[in-house]
Amino acid sequence: MLMTVKVQPPKTRIQRKNTQAILDAALEVFSRQGFRGATLDQIAAEAGLSKPNLLYYFPSKEAIHVSLLTELMTTWLDPLRDLDPDGEPVEELMTYVRRKLEMSRDFPRESRLFANEIIQGAPRMIGALEGELRDLVEEKSAVIRGWIAAGKIADLDPHHLLFSIWALTQHYADFDVQVRAVLGPGHDPLAEAGSFLDGLFTRLLRPE
Amino acid sequence: MLMTVKVQPPKTRIQRKNTQAILDAALEVFSRQGFRGATLDQIAAEAGLSKPNLLYYFPSKEAIHVSLLTELMTTWLDPLRDLDPDGEPVEELMTYVRRKLEMSRDFPRESRLFANEIIQGAPRMIGALEGELRDLVEEKSAVIRGWIAAGKIADLDPHHLLFSIWALTQHYADFDVQVRAVLGPGHDPLAEAGSFLDGLFTRLLRPE
DNA sequence: CGTGTTCTTGACCAGTTGGTCAAAACAGGA
DNA sequence: TCCTGTTTTGACCAACTGGTCAAGAACACG
């Protein structure tokens, strides 16, 4: 008896389109309202589907959320993964900063989804934080320590240097409303942040 | 006819105690769950009161939230208000950074409450952001620009310098879970942040 | 076309939510 | 002690919530 083995779920064209619409809508809603604050009705409306139809594609509200978070966790760390131990130290770190800021500009909803989850105590992510994330940070911290020892960059605690990069770049996505309220109209916050952070980190990383 | 004029609501001992318990419980719950995610039952339980009793002291869930936010807005900006135009520039800014970090250490719930509100689009705060906050920032930006012109500190855009201070200090309250997960046990994140940020801003502000 | 499969939905359900209300419990001064 | 104003609560409500289900609609493909 011959069968096509379904390694990945089959994914007809309709399935792909609808799961994508759902995830996109859910990202929009979860990133603003957090998990508890979001409702299936909002997500369904945003996706242009009926609520029972959502639950045809995903078994539960939580499944949608988890799906978003795991997808996010994978791509979110890419820029850090790409930090090249063999590259030119300052250039590598500046590239990392720039890419993180670009992500704040291009994927603010993802950034807010992440922020929401962390602020709420990371109930569904604490494992990934203490596992994947921690391991990656440990690995890259060692690289940075090497650069410091070699006198290539200033002497800065690698952990807190990374926290600084995260804080400074993600701030422009997560606190976008505040930033715009303070700057007033006629500003391009992300562009200004680009040159500001460029200068900041250039100065900061330069060994004395 | 003589009457004691009730400028402030009367506030018997019981009233003071209970409103305080409610606000404290609400801060705990709202700061973790956001407005929509929080429930009156959770707040009531946390405060040790019955739900109808909550609504004896506050007319609605929203009233509690607004009460917290306005109280917060007042005290949250104090450190910036205290930035003294006549003080020693670097010292003034370093003091500001230290005080902001102390607030992250001592009032993390307030910080998260604020973060939650902003991430959700600041529906109940946008006015204060575009008013009070914007005005204060404008005032202090002028002071900072003066310091730069006088060659007392490095040439940094005042707006984005303030954003940086906010981002770097509040990160340790809002992303506390992540910071601890990455650092692992045996660390005192806020203490480390203290000396790290001290070094960072010392180096950053020094005019070249 | 016909037919088996995939997709969609209206009706429904039990639990939760913010909020009301009248009546009871409690203070504290005269 | 009684009496009046304050505080507390159990019972209740309508709207909303996540989720189910059976039946119908749309699809793919021989």
mmCIF file with all atom_site columns, C-alpha atoms in Angstrom, chain A residues 50-155:
data_model
loop_
_atom_site.group_PDB
_atom_site.id
_atom_site.type_symbol
_atom_site.label_atom_id
_atom_site.label_alt_id
_atom_site.label_comp_id
_atom_site.label_asym_id
_atom_site.label_entity_id
_atom_site.label_seq_id
_atom_site.pdbx_PDB_ins_code
_atom_site.Cartn_x
_atom_site.Cartn_y
_atom_site.Cartn_z
_atom_site.occupancy
_atom_site.B_iso_or_equiv
_atom_site.pdbx_formal_charge
_atom_site.auth_seq_id
_atom_site.auth_comp_id
_atom_site.auth_asym_id
_atom_site.auth_atom_id
_atom_site.pdbx_PDB_model_num
ATOM 1   C CA . SER A 1 50  ? -15.279 33.567 11.630 1.00 0.00 ? 50  SER A CA 1
ATOM 2   C CA . LYS A 1 51  ? -14.275 32.470 15.105 1.00 0.00 ? 51  LYS A CA 1
ATOM 3   C CA . PRO A 1 52  ? -15.075 28.792 14.552 1.00 0.00 ? 52  PRO A CA 1
ATOM 4   C CA . ASN A 1 53  ? -12.967 29.029 11.435 1.00 0.00 ? 53  ASN A CA 1
ATOM 5   C CA . LEU A 1 54  ? -9.963  30.193 13.476 1.00 0.00 ? 54  LEU A CA 1
ATOM 6   C CA . LEU A 1 55  ? -10.393 27.150 15.640 1.00 0.00 ? 55  LEU A CA 1
ATOM 7   C CA . TYR A 1 56  ? -10.434 24.952 12.588 1.00 0.00 ? 56  TYR A CA 1
ATOM 8   C CA . TYR A 1 57  ? -6.848  25.980 11.895 1.00 0.00 ? 57  TYR A CA 1
ATOM 9   C CA . PHE A 1 58  ? -5.599  26.266 15.467 1.00 0.00 ? 58  PHE A CA 1
ATOM 10  C CA . PRO A 1 59  ? -6.779  24.150 18.385 1.00 0.00 ? 59  PRO A CA 1
ATOM 11  C CA . SER A 1 60  ? -6.906  27.053 20.856 1.00 0.00 ? 60  SER A CA 1
ATOM 12  C CA . LYS A 1 61  ? -6.095  30.663 21.559 1.00 0.00 ? 61  LYS A CA 1
ATOM 13  C CA . GLU A 1 62  ? -2.975  29.567 23.373 1.00 0.00 ? 62  GLU A CA 1
ATOM 14  C CA . ALA A 1 63  ? -1.810  27.519 20.387 1.00 0.00 ? 63  ALA A CA 1
ATOM 15  C CA . ILE A 1 64  ? -1.886  30.621 18.215 1.00 0.00 ? 64  ILE A CA 1
ATOM 16  C CA . HIS A 1 65  ? 0.102   32.541 20.785 1.00 0.00 ? 65  HIS A CA 1
ATOM 17  C CA . VAL A 1 66  ? 2.689   29.823 21.249 1.00 0.00 ? 66  VAL A CA 1
ATOM 18  C CA . SER A 1 67  ? 3.008   29.481 17.488 1.00 0.00 ? 67  SER A CA 1
ATOM 19  C CA . LEU A 1 68  ? 3.798   33.180 17.213 1.00 0.00 ? 68  LEU A CA 1
ATOM 20  C CA . LEU A 1 69  ? 6.295   33.102 20.054 1.00 0.00 ? 69  LEU A CA 1
ATOM 21  C CA . THR A 1 70  ? 8.272   30.146 18.793 1.00 0.00 ? 70  THR A CA 1
ATOM 22  C CA . GLU A 1 71  ? 8.412   31.554 15.277 1.00 0.00 ? 71  GLU A CA 1
ATOM 23  C CA . LEU A 1 72  ? 9.536   34.846 16.786 1.00 0.00 ? 72  LEU A CA 1
ATOM 24  C CA . MET A 1 73  ? 12.203  33.307 18.999 1.00 0.00 ? 73  MET A CA 1
ATOM 25  C CA . THR A 1 74  ? 13.806  31.682 15.989 1.00 0.00 ? 74  THR A CA 1
ATOM 26  C CA . THR A 1 75  ? 14.101  34.767 13.834 1.00 0.00 ? 75  THR A CA 1
ATOM 27  C CA . TRP A 1 76  ? 14.572  37.277 16.617 1.00 0.00 ? 76  TRP A CA 1
ATOM 28  C CA . LEU A 1 77  ? 17.995  35.973 17.528 1.00 0.00 ? 77  LEU A CA 1
ATOM 29  C CA . ASP A 1 78  ? 19.347  35.745 13.999 1.00 0.00 ? 78  ASP A CA 1
ATOM 30  C CA . PRO A 1 79  ? 21.280  39.027 14.111 1.00 0.00 ? 79  PRO A CA 1
ATOM 31  C CA . LEU A 1 80  ? 23.063  37.928 17.268 1.00 0.00 ? 80  LEU A CA 1
ATOM 32  C CA . ARG A 1 81  ? 23.802  34.499 15.825 1.00 0.00 ? 81  ARG A CA 1
ATOM 33  C CA . ASP A 1 82  ? 25.430  36.190 12.889 1.00 0.00 ? 82  ASP A CA 1
ATOM 34  C CA . LEU A 1 83  ? 27.916  38.032 15.099 1.00 0.00 ? 83  LEU A CA 1
ATOM 35  C CA . ASP A 1 84  ? 31.141  36.753 13.561 1.00 0.00 ? 84  ASP A CA 1
ATOM 36  C CA . PRO A 1 85  ? 33.996  35.946 15.968 1.00 0.00 ? 85  PRO A CA 1
ATOM 37  C CA . ASP A 1 86  ? 36.423  36.349 13.083 1.00 0.00 ? 86  ASP A CA 1
ATOM 38  C CA . GLY A 1 87  ? 35.101  39.677 11.865 1.00 0.00 ? 87  GLY A CA 1
ATOM 39  C CA . GLU A 1 88  ? 36.358  43.121 12.726 1.00 0.00 ? 88  GLU A CA 1
ATOM 40  C CA . PRO A 1 89  ? 35.057  43.614 16.324 1.00 0.00 ? 89  PRO A CA 1
ATOM 41  C CA . VAL A 1 90  ? 33.702  47.160 16.184 1.00 0.00 ? 90  VAL A CA 1
ATOM 42  C CA . GLU A 1 91  ? 32.220  46.571 12.747 1.00 0.00 ? 91  GLU A CA 1
ATOM 43  C CA . GLU A 1 92  ? 30.536  43.342 13.895 1.00 0.00 ? 92  GLU A CA 1
ATOM 44  C CA . LEU A 1 93  ? 28.919  45.021 16.893 1.00 0.00 ? 93  LEU A CA 1
ATOM 45  C CA . MET A 1 94  ? 27.863  48.074 14.917 1.00 0.00 ? 94  MET A CA 1
ATOM 46  C CA . THR A 1 95  ? 26.261  45.794 12.352 1.00 0.00 ? 95  THR A CA 1
ATOM 47  C CA . TYR A 1 96  ? 24.424  44.034 15.146 1.00 0.00 ? 96  TYR A CA 1
ATOM 48  C CA . VAL A 1 97  ? 23.104  47.340 16.490 1.00 0.00 ? 97  VAL A CA 1
ATOM 49  C CA . ARG A 1 98  ? 22.002  48.426 13.034 1.00 0.00 ? 98  ARG A CA 1
ATOM 50  C CA . ARG A 1 99  ? 20.217  45.181 12.318 1.00 0.00 ? 99  ARG A CA 1
ATOM 51  C CA . LYS A 1 100 ? 18.436  45.266 15.654 1.00 0.00 ? 100 LYS A CA 1
ATOM 52  C CA . LEU A 1 101 ? 17.274  48.806 14.961 1.00 0.00 ? 101 LEU A CA 1
ATOM 53  C CA . GLU A 1 102 ? 16.107  47.796 11.511 1.00 0.00 ? 102 GLU A CA 1
ATOM 54  C CA . MET A 1 103 ? 14.019  45.095 13.136 1.00 0.00 ? 103 MET A CA 1
ATOM 55  C CA . SER A 1 104 ? 12.422  47.695 15.387 1.00 0.00 ? 104 SER A CA 1
ATOM 56  C CA . ARG A 1 105 ? 11.586  49.667 12.281 1.00 0.00 ? 105 ARG A CA 1
ATOM 57  C CA . ASP A 1 106 ? 10.368  46.792 10.138 1.00 0.00 ? 106 ASP A CA 1
ATOM 58  C CA . PHE A 1 107 ? 8.840   44.482 12.752 1.00 0.00 ? 107 PHE A CA 1
ATOM 59  C CA . PRO A 1 108 ? 7.544   46.619 15.603 1.00 0.00 ? 108 PRO A CA 1
ATOM 60  C CA . ARG A 1 109 ? 4.678   44.251 16.284 1.00 0.00 ? 109 ARG A CA 1
ATOM 61  C CA . GLU A 1 110 ? 7.049   41.384 16.851 1.00 0.00 ? 110 GLU A CA 1
ATOM 62  C CA . SER A 1 111 ? 9.023   43.540 19.240 1.00 0.00 ? 111 SER A CA 1
ATOM 63  C CA . ARG A 1 112 ? 5.914   44.459 21.195 1.00 0.00 ? 112 ARG A CA 1
ATOM 64  C CA . LEU A 1 113 ? 4.734   40.863 21.280 1.00 0.00 ? 113 LEU A CA 1
ATOM 65  C CA . PHE A 1 114 ? 8.025   39.954 22.859 1.00 0.00 ? 114 PHE A CA 1
ATOM 66  C CA . ALA A 1 115 ? 7.930   42.883 25.286 1.00 0.00 ? 115 ALA A CA 1
ATOM 67  C CA . ASN A 1 116 ? 4.410   42.021 26.347 1.00 0.00 ? 116 ASN A CA 1
ATOM 68  C CA . GLU A 1 117 ? 5.368   38.456 27.073 1.00 0.00 ? 117 GLU A CA 1
ATOM 69  C CA . ILE A 1 118 ? 8.408   39.446 29.133 1.00 0.00 ? 118 ILE A CA 1
ATOM 70  C CA . ILE A 1 119 ? 6.630   42.142 31.107 1.00 0.00 ? 119 ILE A CA 1
ATOM 71  C CA . GLN A 1 120 ? 3.957   39.642 32.018 1.00 0.00 ? 120 GLN A CA 1
ATOM 72  C CA . GLY A 1 121 ? 6.599   37.356 33.474 1.00 0.00 ? 121 GLY A CA 1
ATOM 73  C CA . ALA A 1 122 ? 7.265   35.364 30.313 1.00 0.00 ? 122 ALA A CA 1
ATOM 74  C CA . PRO A 1 123 ? 4.972   32.495 31.359 1.00 0.00 ? 123 PRO A CA 1
ATOM 75  C CA . ARG A 1 124 ? 5.257   30.856 27.948 1.00 0.00 ? 124 ARG A CA 1
ATOM 76  C CA . MET A 1 125 ? 8.861   31.764 27.188 1.00 0.00 ? 125 MET A CA 1
ATOM 77  C CA . ILE A 1 126 ? 10.852  31.367 30.344 1.00 0.00 ? 126 ILE A CA 1
ATOM 78  C CA . GLY A 1 127 ? 12.156  28.048 29.073 1.00 0.00 ? 127 GLY A CA 1
ATOM 79  C CA . ALA A 1 128 ? 13.479  29.527 25.849 1.00 0.00 ? 128 ALA A CA 1
ATOM 80  C CA . LEU A 1 129 ? 14.995  32.436 27.757 1.00 0.00 ? 129 LEU A CA 1
ATOM 81  C CA . GLU A 1 130 ? 16.903  30.203 30.139 1.00 0.00 ? 130 GLU A CA 1
ATOM 82  C CA . GLY A 1 131 ? 17.811  27.809 27.337 1.00 0.00 ? 131 GLY A CA 1
ATOM 83  C CA . GLU A 1 132 ? 18.341  29.012 23.771 1.00 0.00 ? 132 GLU A CA 1
ATOM 84  C CA . LEU A 1 133 ? 18.763  32.664 24.610 1.00 0.00 ? 133 LEU A CA 1
ATOM 85  C CA . ARG A 1 134 ? 21.042  32.158 27.574 1.00 0.00 ? 134 ARG A CA 1
ATOM 86  C CA . ASP A 1 135 ? 23.263  29.740 25.639 1.00 0.00 ? 135 ASP A CA 1
ATOM 87  C CA . LEU A 1 136 ? 23.581  32.072 22.696 1.00 0.00 ? 136 LEU A CA 1
ATOM 88  C CA . VAL A 1 137 ? 24.371  35.027 24.937 1.00 0.00 ? 137 VAL A CA 1
ATOM 89  C CA . GLU A 1 138 ? 26.984  32.998 26.770 1.00 0.00 ? 138 GLU A CA 1
ATOM 90  C CA . GLU A 1 139 ? 28.626  32.034 23.509 1.00 0.00 ? 139 GLU A CA 1
ATOM 91  C CA . LYS A 1 140 ? 28.720  35.571 22.162 1.00 0.00 ? 140 LYS A CA 1
ATOM 92  C CA . SER A 1 141 ? 29.789  37.001 25.504 1.00 0.00 ? 141 SER A CA 1
ATOM 93  C CA . ALA A 1 142 ? 32.884  34.852 25.301 1.00 0.00 ? 142 ALA A CA 1
ATOM 94  C CA . VAL A 1 143 ? 33.595  36.265 21.861 1.00 0.00 ? 143 VAL A CA 1
ATOM 95  C CA . ILE A 1 144 ? 33.192  39.813 23.148 1.00 0.00 ? 144 ILE A CA 1
ATOM 96  C CA . ARG A 1 145 ? 35.435  39.087 26.112 1.00 0.00 ? 145 ARG A CA 1
ATOM 97  C CA . GLY A 1 146 ? 38.047  37.908 23.656 1.00 0.00 ? 146 GLY A CA 1
ATOM 98  C CA . TRP A 1 147 ? 37.810  41.155 21.719 1.00 0.00 ? 147 TRP A CA 1
ATOM 99  C CA . ILE A 1 148 ? 38.191  43.123 24.940 1.00 0.00 ? 148 ILE A CA 1
ATOM 100 C CA . ALA A 1 149 ? 41.212  41.096 26.020 1.00 0.00 ? 149 ALA A CA 1
ATOM 101 C CA . ALA A 1 150 ? 42.743  41.741 22.611 1.00 0.00 ? 150 ALA A CA 1
ATOM 102 C CA . GLY A 1 151 ? 42.211  45.464 23.118 1.00 0.00 ? 151 GLY A CA 1
ATOM 103 C CA . LYS A 1 152 ? 39.961  45.684 20.060 1.00 0.00 ? 152 LYS A CA 1
ATOM 104 C CA . ILE A 1 153 ? 37.029  47.278 21.886 1.00 0.00 ? 153 ILE A CA 1
ATOM 105 C CA . ALA A 1 154 ? 36.500  49.097 25.174 1.00 0.00 ? 154 ALA A CA 1
ATOM 106 C CA . ASP A 1 155 ? 36.228  47.144 28.404 1.00 0.00 ? 155 ASP A CA 1
#
